[in-house]
Every structure is written in C-alpha cells, then in structure tokens.
Amino acid sequence: MLPDFAGHCSTEIFPVKPYSCLLREFLQYWFLREETVKQIDATSTGARMPRANMNAVLDFEFLLPPLPEQQRIVAILDEAFDGIATAKANAEKNLQNARALFESHLQSVFAQRGDGWVEKRLVEVSKEFGRGKSKHRPRNEPSLYNGPYPFIQTGDISNADHWLTDYTQTYSERGLSQSRLWQKGTICIAIVGATVGETAILDFKSCFPDSVIGIVVNDEFADNEYVEFLLQSFKSLLKEKGKSTARDNINLGTFENQKFPFPVLKRQREIVATFNVLHEETQRLESIYQQKLTALEELKKSLLHQAFSGQL
C-alpha cells in the first residue's frame, strides 16, 4: 500500500521509504510482481506464523532505470491497472447478478404457490432423517482414515453446487465401523459453524459426521432435487434459526418442526426441470465471468513481468 498520511504500523508491517532516486510507486509495482512475491516467500520462516526475513528482502537486487523511465512505466501501469480494476468490478457484479437471478427465481416459485400445495415437515416425506455419525474420539485418529469409503464434511457441502460430486477425505474399515455409509441421492445439510444451512445431494455413497443431517427422501411423496432446491430457498431462514452467541448450529428439532411447501409429485418434477435449465445457464454464465476474472489477474501478472524485464 502507498499511505498518504503519517502514522504508526504494527510489527506485522515493514515500512520502506525509498531514496529520491526511486519512485515509491515504481517500488510498489515491483513488490506486486509474482517473481518478487515468490522471492519474499522463500525467505519466510516459522511453521505457525511464517514471517518474511526483511533483512534478506532489503538485499534483493533489481534493475533501477532513470526517474523519467520509472515515471513512464508507472504511468502505463496506473492506466492499465485502473482499466483492469473497472473490468474486474464489472465481471464480479455480473457474477453476483447471475447467482442472484437464480436465487430470485427460487424464492418466487416457492412464494407463489398454486392449488394443491400443502405444508409438510421433512420427516413426513423422508425414509430416513437424522444426523451423521463419527463416534470415535479423538476424531483425528489416523487409523480411521485413508480407506475406500468417502467421508464428506461441512466444507465439502458448502463447496458443492446442488450435487456433491467430489470429496477430500476417506474412511478406512475402522472409520466406517464407527460411522455410517449413506446412499447416493441423500440430501446433506450442514448444521454447524459458518456453513450452517448449506445443502447438497450426494452423488455417491458416503459417510459424514454429526455436524451434517442426512435426508433420504421417500420418492412416493417427494423428489430429492426438489427438496434440495427448496432448502436452498430457505437457507436464510435456517441460518437465522441457527444463530447463537457461541458457534452457530441448528439442532435436529429445528428441521423436525419446520414446515415446507410441497405440491404434488408431478409438479415437483416440473419445477425441478425448470430449475435445472436455469441452473445450467447460471453455471455457464458464472464460468464465463470467472474466466474473465482469471484472465484479468493473469493480465496484471503479465504487465508487471513486462514492466520489470524491459518489455513495456
């Protein structure tokens, strides 16, 4: 950062005041380039809170052009970075709008209920309804892991998008013995911490801990995709119910007592088909805008590399 005021800074910040032969804006851009960041990272020590060795950093060498050349480079980078910042803000706004459009459609469908809709509790449309299991203590016992059985946690649910298609951890036979393997198609609901209210449908058999509720929908009464979309639309309400002074959490009773709107099964499937079309289009737009954001970051890196290798 380039502060335009006098002040103090903590021990986590290392102030650098260059001599008059070096523009501080030029120095800042040099610090921002990818190669410099990697150089600084290489001097870091400490496992828990790594810190750069600033004495080593101050010994770094770089080519110092005359002031007029520094000013020329800074002017080019300033203009380019301003343009990139504007383009990035637009892409981020478009990304948010794409997500908001889908969420808005969810809300409108469940708010504008037609004839034949009834209020039901989730247990009324489920074959199985309960929390996951992870009985062993300590939970991080190594012998429980690295086996053939997927083990998903709240973070995996939060990172999923309607269907949970990937996992980062597995249980061994011993891990499975103190847990439970839920079937493909199970709806998972995170009920603890920052991910409270996040939902996804298992695309594979998996275990999960008691920080997750599993719902195996009774397909005579409900469609599991409909229920997951329904829970997405009620996410804000569920998060609010889970707020506490300590760690946010939702107990099983919250879901057992909460009623949700259900049309007849045929209508549920029609709604799911509509949602899936819109969902795919939303994903397509999100992918486009995310690619633009990635390209803009790469452009910044490229410009900085050119600026400090005599190519600008």
Tab-separated table of C-alpha atoms in Angstrom:
chain	number	residue	atom	x	y	z
A	1	MET	CA	0.000	0.000	0.000
A	2	LEU	CA	1.017	3.609	-0.505
A	3	PRO	CA	-0.248	5.622	2.500
A	4	ASP	CA	-0.660	9.374	2.033
A	5	PHE	CA	-0.530	10.128	5.762
A	6	ALA	CA	1.864	9.896	8.714
A	7	GLY	CA	1.293	7.148	11.247
A	8	HIS	CA	2.431	4.048	13.071
A	9	CYS	CA	2.295	0.431	11.942
A	10	SER	CA	2.367	-2.915	13.734
A	11	THR	CA	5.251	-5.386	13.762
A	12	GLU	CA	3.423	-7.321	11.028
A	13	ILE	CA	4.087	-4.469	8.576
A	14	PHE	CA	7.507	-3.462	7.291
A	15	PRO	CA	7.650	0.165	6.092
A	16	VAL	CA	10.035	1.015	3.252
A	17	LYS	CA	10.904	4.625	2.429
A	18	PRO	CA	12.957	4.823	-0.785
A	19	TYR	CA	15.594	7.415	-1.637
A	20	SER	CA	14.711	10.147	-4.125
A	21	CYS	CA	16.217	8.142	-6.983
A	22	LEU	CA	13.435	5.566	-6.650
A	23	LEU	CA	9.736	6.355	-7.079
A	24	ARG	CA	7.739	4.672	-4.360
A	25	GLU	CA	5.009	3.860	-6.919
A	26	PHE	CA	7.635	2.073	-9.026
A	27	LEU	CA	8.821	0.155	-5.958
A	28	GLN	CA	5.269	-0.826	-5.063
A	29	TYR	CA	4.683	-2.327	-8.501
A	30	TRP	CA	7.974	-4.210	-8.185
A	31	PHE	CA	6.777	-5.674	-4.876
A	32	LEU	CA	3.491	-6.714	-6.527
A	33	ARG	CA	5.040	-8.744	-9.337
A	34	GLU	CA	4.781	-12.525	-8.993
A	35	GLU	CA	8.535	-13.121	-9.085
A	36	THR	CA	9.134	-10.741	-6.166
A	37	VAL	CA	6.350	-12.297	-4.099
A	38	LYS	CA	7.927	-15.733	-4.582
A	39	GLN	CA	11.346	-14.352	-3.636
A	40	ILE	CA	9.933	-12.882	-0.434
A	41	ASP	CA	8.046	-16.087	0.397
A	42	ALA	CA	11.296	-18.025	0.048
A	43	THR	CA	12.798	-16.029	2.943
A	44	SER	CA	9.915	-16.885	5.305
A	45	THR	CA	10.481	-18.917	8.453
A	46	GLY	CA	8.137	-20.217	11.147
A	47	ALA	CA	5.585	-23.019	10.885
A	48	ARG	CA	2.602	-21.487	12.682
A	49	MET	CA	3.026	-17.838	11.662
A	50	PRO	CA	5.557	-17.601	8.829
A	51	ARG	CA	7.334	-14.255	8.542
A	52	ALA	CA	9.499	-12.913	5.776
A	53	ASN	CA	13.102	-12.054	6.569
A	54	MET	CA	13.123	-8.356	5.737
A	55	ASN	CA	16.912	-8.096	6.079
A	56	ALA	CA	17.137	-10.626	3.258
A	57	VAL	CA	14.480	-8.752	1.273
A	58	LEU	CA	16.435	-5.492	1.569
A	59	ASP	CA	19.386	-7.272	-0.041
A	60	PHE	CA	17.351	-8.127	-3.148
A	61	GLU	CA	18.730	-6.597	-6.340
A	62	PHE	CA	16.755	-5.198	-9.250
A	63	LEU	CA	17.390	-3.024	-12.281
A	64	LEU	CA	16.791	0.638	-11.462
A	65	PRO	CA	16.009	2.750	-14.537
A	66	PRO	CA	16.331	6.568	-14.539
A	67	LEU	CA	13.484	8.528	-12.959
A	68	PRO	CA	11.880	9.522	-16.304
A	69	GLU	CA	11.715	5.837	-17.276
A	70	GLN	CA	10.257	4.930	-13.878
A	71	GLN	CA	7.619	7.623	-14.348
A	72	ARG	CA	6.784	6.312	-17.828
A	73	ILE	CA	6.381	2.739	-16.565
A	74	VAL	CA	4.305	3.830	-13.568
A	75	ALA	CA	2.004	5.896	-15.811
A	76	ILE	CA	1.417	2.921	-18.124
A	77	LEU	CA	0.773	0.542	-15.225
A	78	ASP	CA	-1.507	3.029	-13.452
A	79	GLU	CA	-3.691	3.391	-16.527
A	80	ALA	CA	-3.714	-0.341	-17.235
A	81	PHE	CA	-4.471	-1.314	-13.630
A	82	ASP	CA	-7.294	1.248	-13.435
A	83	GLY	CA	-8.839	-0.319	-16.529
A	84	ILE	CA	-8.370	-3.822	-15.130
A	85	ALA	CA	-9.960	-2.786	-11.818
A	86	THR	CA	-13.016	-1.460	-13.675
A	87	ALA	CA	-13.294	-4.598	-15.801
A	88	LYS	CA	-12.879	-6.775	-12.709
A	89	ALA	CA	-15.603	-4.882	-10.827
A	90	ASN	CA	-17.968	-5.329	-13.790
A	91	ALA	CA	-17.216	-9.061	-14.036
A	92	GLU	CA	-17.721	-9.527	-10.284
A	93	LYS	CA	-21.022	-7.647	-10.468
A	94	ASN	CA	-22.163	-9.793	-13.391
A	95	LEU	CA	-21.140	-12.906	-11.448
A	96	GLN	CA	-23.196	-11.777	-8.450
A	97	ASN	CA	-26.139	-10.906	-10.700
A	98	ALA	CA	-26.099	-14.374	-12.273
A	99	ARG	CA	-26.266	-16.003	-8.848
A	100	ALA	CA	-28.875	-13.536	-7.617
A	101	LEU	CA	-31.076	-14.258	-10.655
A	102	PHE	CA	-31.213	-17.961	-9.839
A	103	GLU	CA	-31.837	-17.311	-6.136
A	104	SER	CA	-34.591	-14.847	-7.016
A	105	HIS	CA	-36.295	-17.450	-9.204
A	106	LEU	CA	-36.107	-19.979	-6.368
A	107	GLN	CA	-37.734	-17.534	-3.987
A	108	SER	CA	-40.503	-16.559	-6.403
A	109	VAL	CA	-41.518	-20.151	-7.185
A	110	PHE	CA	-41.811	-21.155	-3.546
A	111	ALA	CA	-43.550	-17.896	-2.628
A	112	GLN	CA	-46.172	-18.086	-5.401
A	113	ARG	CA	-47.711	-21.426	-4.526
A	114	GLY	CA	-50.613	-22.726	-6.555
A	115	ASP	CA	-53.514	-25.065	-5.844
A	116	GLY	CA	-52.700	-28.377	-4.220
A	117	TRP	CA	-49.668	-27.176	-2.275
A	118	VAL	CA	-49.501	-28.400	1.318
A	119	GLU	CA	-47.215	-27.688	4.263
A	120	LYS	CA	-45.216	-30.717	5.390
A	121	ARG	CA	-42.351	-31.458	7.728
A	122	LEU	CA	-39.281	-33.068	6.171
A	123	VAL	CA	-39.727	-36.225	8.259
A	124	GLU	CA	-43.111	-36.699	6.568
A	125	VAL	CA	-41.504	-37.044	3.124
A	126	SER	CA	-38.410	-38.982	4.203
A	127	LYS	CA	-37.472	-42.634	4.548
A	128	GLU	CA	-34.543	-41.674	6.750
A	129	PHE	CA	-33.856	-38.448	8.574
A	130	GLY	CA	-31.026	-37.969	11.054
A	131	ARG	CA	-27.542	-36.805	11.870
A	132	GLY	CA	-24.395	-38.415	10.583
A	133	LYS	CA	-22.105	-40.437	12.828
A	134	SER	CA	-18.491	-40.117	13.884
A	135	LYS	CA	-18.376	-41.778	17.302
A	136	HIS	CA	-14.651	-42.273	17.829
A	137	ARG	CA	-12.677	-39.836	19.973
A	138	PRO	CA	-10.344	-38.317	19.119
A	139	ARG	CA	-11.871	-37.701	15.702
A	140	ASN	CA	-8.445	-37.242	14.097
A	141	GLU	CA	-7.238	-40.771	14.938
A	142	PRO	CA	-5.129	-41.681	11.832
A	143	SER	CA	-6.382	-45.285	11.670
A	144	LEU	CA	-9.889	-44.013	10.849
A	145	TYR	CA	-8.839	-42.524	7.517
A	146	ASN	CA	-7.349	-43.195	4.079
A	147	GLY	CA	-9.568	-46.094	3.104
A	148	PRO	CA	-12.105	-46.755	0.317
A	149	TYR	CA	-15.137	-45.023	1.855
A	150	PRO	CA	-15.830	-41.347	1.053
A	151	PHE	CA	-16.166	-39.121	4.120
A	152	ILE	CA	-17.624	-35.682	3.452
A	153	GLN	CA	-17.721	-32.752	5.858
A	154	THR	CA	-19.471	-29.377	6.047
A	155	GLY	CA	-16.856	-27.668	3.852
A	156	ASP	CA	-17.481	-30.166	1.043
A	157	ILE	CA	-21.196	-29.363	1.184
A	158	SER	CA	-20.520	-25.626	1.069
A	159	ASN	CA	-18.261	-26.053	-1.969
A	160	ALA	CA	-20.810	-28.173	-3.841
A	161	ASP	CA	-23.430	-26.838	-6.214
A	162	HIS	CA	-26.719	-28.750	-5.866
A	163	TRP	CA	-24.962	-32.109	-6.371
A	164	LEU	CA	-21.941	-33.066	-4.258
A	165	THR	CA	-19.644	-34.768	-6.765
A	166	ASP	CA	-16.259	-34.680	-5.033
A	167	TYR	CA	-14.695	-35.388	-1.649
A	168	THR	CA	-11.352	-34.744	0.047
A	169	GLN	CA	-11.284	-37.395	2.775
A	170	THR	CA	-11.982	-41.121	3.105
A	171	TYR	CA	-12.650	-43.582	5.919
A	172	SER	CA	-10.931	-46.912	6.430
A	173	GLU	CA	-12.798	-50.053	7.535
A	174	ARG	CA	-12.258	-48.913	11.123
A	175	GLY	CA	-13.576	-45.472	10.249
A	176	LEU	CA	-16.677	-46.978	8.666
A	177	SER	CA	-17.303	-49.170	11.730
A	178	GLN	CA	-17.873	-46.094	13.916
A	179	SER	CA	-19.849	-44.199	11.287
A	180	ARG	CA	-22.474	-44.956	8.673
A	181	LEU	CA	-22.487	-45.125	4.870
A	182	TRP	CA	-25.369	-43.083	3.440
A	183	GLN	CA	-26.772	-43.913	-0.002
A	184	LYS	CA	-26.338	-41.935	-3.208
A	185	GLY	CA	-29.088	-39.326	-3.505
A	186	THR	CA	-29.046	-38.458	0.197
A	187	ILE	CA	-29.561	-34.742	0.881
A	188	CYS	CA	-26.878	-33.369	3.208
A	189	ILE	CA	-27.453	-30.299	5.386
A	190	ALA	CA	-24.594	-28.602	7.256
A	191	ILE	CA	-25.794	-27.666	10.747
A	192	VAL	CA	-22.669	-26.269	12.444
A	193	GLY	CA	-20.431	-23.214	12.051
A	194	ALA	CA	-20.062	-20.856	9.106
A	195	THR	CA	-21.652	-23.358	6.705
A	196	VAL	CA	-24.968	-23.628	8.598
A	197	GLY	CA	-27.841	-24.166	6.166
A	198	GLU	CA	-25.681	-25.216	3.198
A	199	THR	CA	-27.108	-28.193	1.320
A	200	ALA	CA	-26.168	-30.643	-1.437
A	201	ILE	CA	-27.173	-34.062	-2.777
A	202	LEU	CA	-24.708	-36.955	-2.558
A	203	ASP	CA	-23.652	-38.229	-5.984
A	204	PHE	CA	-22.006	-41.259	-4.340
A	205	LYS	CA	-22.300	-43.316	-1.165
A	206	SER	CA	-20.613	-41.521	1.717
A	207	CYS	CA	-20.147	-41.188	5.465
A	208	PHE	CA	-20.452	-37.863	7.257
A	209	PRO	CA	-20.188	-36.632	10.866
A	210	ASP	CA	-22.904	-35.459	13.249
A	211	SER	CA	-22.389	-31.870	12.050
A	212	VAL	CA	-24.416	-32.928	8.995
A	213	ILE	CA	-28.049	-34.030	8.730
A	214	GLY	CA	-28.894	-36.664	6.138
A	215	ILE	CA	-32.277	-36.939	4.425
A	216	VAL	CA	-33.210	-39.947	2.303
A	217	VAL	CA	-36.346	-38.753	0.534
A	218	ASN	CA	-39.315	-41.081	0.107
A	219	ASP	CA	-39.817	-40.902	-3.654
A	220	GLU	CA	-43.523	-41.712	-3.279
A	221	PHE	CA	-44.025	-38.258	-1.786
A	222	ALA	CA	-41.138	-36.057	-2.870
A	223	ASP	CA	-38.321	-35.554	-5.357
A	224	ASN	CA	-34.886	-35.211	-3.719
A	225	GLU	CA	-33.817	-32.454	-6.128
A	226	TYR	CA	-36.986	-30.533	-5.325
A	227	VAL	CA	-36.244	-30.823	-1.588
A	228	GLU	CA	-32.661	-29.608	-2.051
A	229	PHE	CA	-33.758	-26.609	-4.127
A	230	LEU	CA	-36.446	-25.958	-1.509
A	231	LEU	CA	-33.848	-25.945	1.271
A	232	GLN	CA	-31.675	-23.584	-0.781
A	233	SER	CA	-34.540	-21.102	-0.869
A	234	PHE	CA	-34.982	-21.382	2.913
A	235	LYS	CA	-31.255	-21.036	3.608
A	236	SER	CA	-31.507	-17.545	5.111
A	237	LEU	CA	-34.274	-18.654	7.473
A	238	LEU	CA	-32.294	-21.708	8.544
A	239	LYS	CA	-29.155	-19.658	9.115
A	240	GLU	CA	-31.144	-17.242	11.268
A	241	LYS	CA	-32.544	-20.099	13.343
A	242	GLY	CA	-29.005	-21.398	13.818
A	243	LYS	CA	-27.541	-18.164	15.159
A	244	SER	CA	-26.153	-18.298	18.690
A	245	THR	CA	-23.720	-16.382	20.866
A	246	ALA	CA	-21.195	-19.176	20.502
A	247	ARG	CA	-20.841	-21.367	17.415
A	248	ASP	CA	-23.795	-21.226	15.047
A	249	ASN	CA	-25.680	-24.511	14.870
A	250	ILE	CA	-29.077	-25.959	14.033
A	251	ASN	CA	-30.429	-28.842	16.078
A	252	LEU	CA	-32.428	-31.697	14.639
A	253	GLY	CA	-35.601	-30.329	16.210
A	254	THR	CA	-35.413	-27.226	14.026
A	255	PHE	CA	-35.973	-29.384	10.958
A	256	GLU	CA	-38.397	-31.755	12.632
A	257	ASN	CA	-40.736	-28.888	13.483
A	258	GLN	CA	-40.238	-26.645	10.437
A	259	LYS	CA	-42.854	-26.996	7.706
A	260	PHE	CA	-42.092	-26.578	4.000
A	261	PRO	CA	-44.325	-26.188	0.909
A	262	PHE	CA	-44.908	-29.267	-1.250
A	263	PRO	CA	-47.011	-29.538	-4.419
A	264	VAL	CA	-47.946	-32.921	-5.893
A	265	LEU	CA	-45.023	-35.060	-7.066
A	266	LYS	CA	-45.627	-34.346	-10.764
A	267	ARG	CA	-45.478	-30.600	-10.132
A	268	GLN	CA	-42.313	-31.033	-8.051
A	269	ARG	CA	-40.601	-32.701	-11.008
A	270	GLU	CA	-41.758	-29.970	-13.386
A	271	ILE	CA	-40.288	-27.359	-11.039
A	272	VAL	CA	-37.021	-29.312	-10.839
A	273	ALA	CA	-36.792	-29.474	-14.647
A	274	THR	CA	-37.239	-25.687	-14.849
A	275	PHE	CA	-34.717	-25.085	-12.077
A	276	ASN	CA	-32.146	-27.365	-13.705
A	277	VAL	CA	-32.345	-25.474	-17.010
A	278	LEU	CA	-31.881	-22.153	-15.223
A	279	HIS	CA	-29.188	-23.658	-13.005
A	280	GLU	CA	-27.183	-24.827	-16.024
A	281	GLU	CA	-27.466	-21.388	-17.624
A	282	THR	CA	-26.379	-19.766	-14.355
A	283	GLN	CA	-23.370	-22.092	-14.176
A	284	ARG	CA	-22.488	-21.238	-17.792
A	285	LEU	CA	-22.583	-17.508	-17.034
A	286	GLU	CA	-20.633	-17.968	-13.805
A	287	SER	CA	-17.970	-19.889	-15.720
A	288	ILE	CA	-17.674	-17.088	-18.307
A	289	TYR	CA	-17.342	-14.361	-15.681
A	290	GLN	CA	-14.940	-16.446	-13.594
A	291	GLN	CA	-12.765	-16.987	-16.671
A	292	LYS	CA	-12.765	-13.225	-17.249
A	293	LEU	CA	-11.647	-12.627	-13.657
A	294	THR	CA	-8.867	-15.192	-14.031
A	295	ALA	CA	-7.768	-13.643	-17.334
A	296	LEU	CA	-7.650	-10.172	-15.743
A	297	GLU	CA	-5.419	-11.443	-12.933
A	298	GLU	CA	-3.138	-13.079	-15.492
A	299	LEU	CA	-3.027	-9.813	-17.445
A	300	LYS	CA	-1.849	-7.969	-14.327
A	301	LYS	CA	0.914	-10.535	-13.805
A	302	SER	CA	1.939	-10.276	-17.447
A	303	LEU	CA	2.081	-6.462	-17.372
A	304	LEU	CA	4.211	-6.477	-14.218
A	305	HIS	CA	6.560	-9.042	-15.730
A	306	GLN	CA	6.920	-6.943	-18.887
A	307	ALA	CA	7.438	-3.753	-16.882
A	308	PHE	CA	10.417	-5.145	-14.984
A	309	SER	CA	12.004	-7.053	-17.835
A	310	GLY	CA	12.336	-4.115	-20.236
A	311	GLN	CA	9.411	-5.134	-22.458
A	312	LEU	CA	6.930	-2.373	-21.637
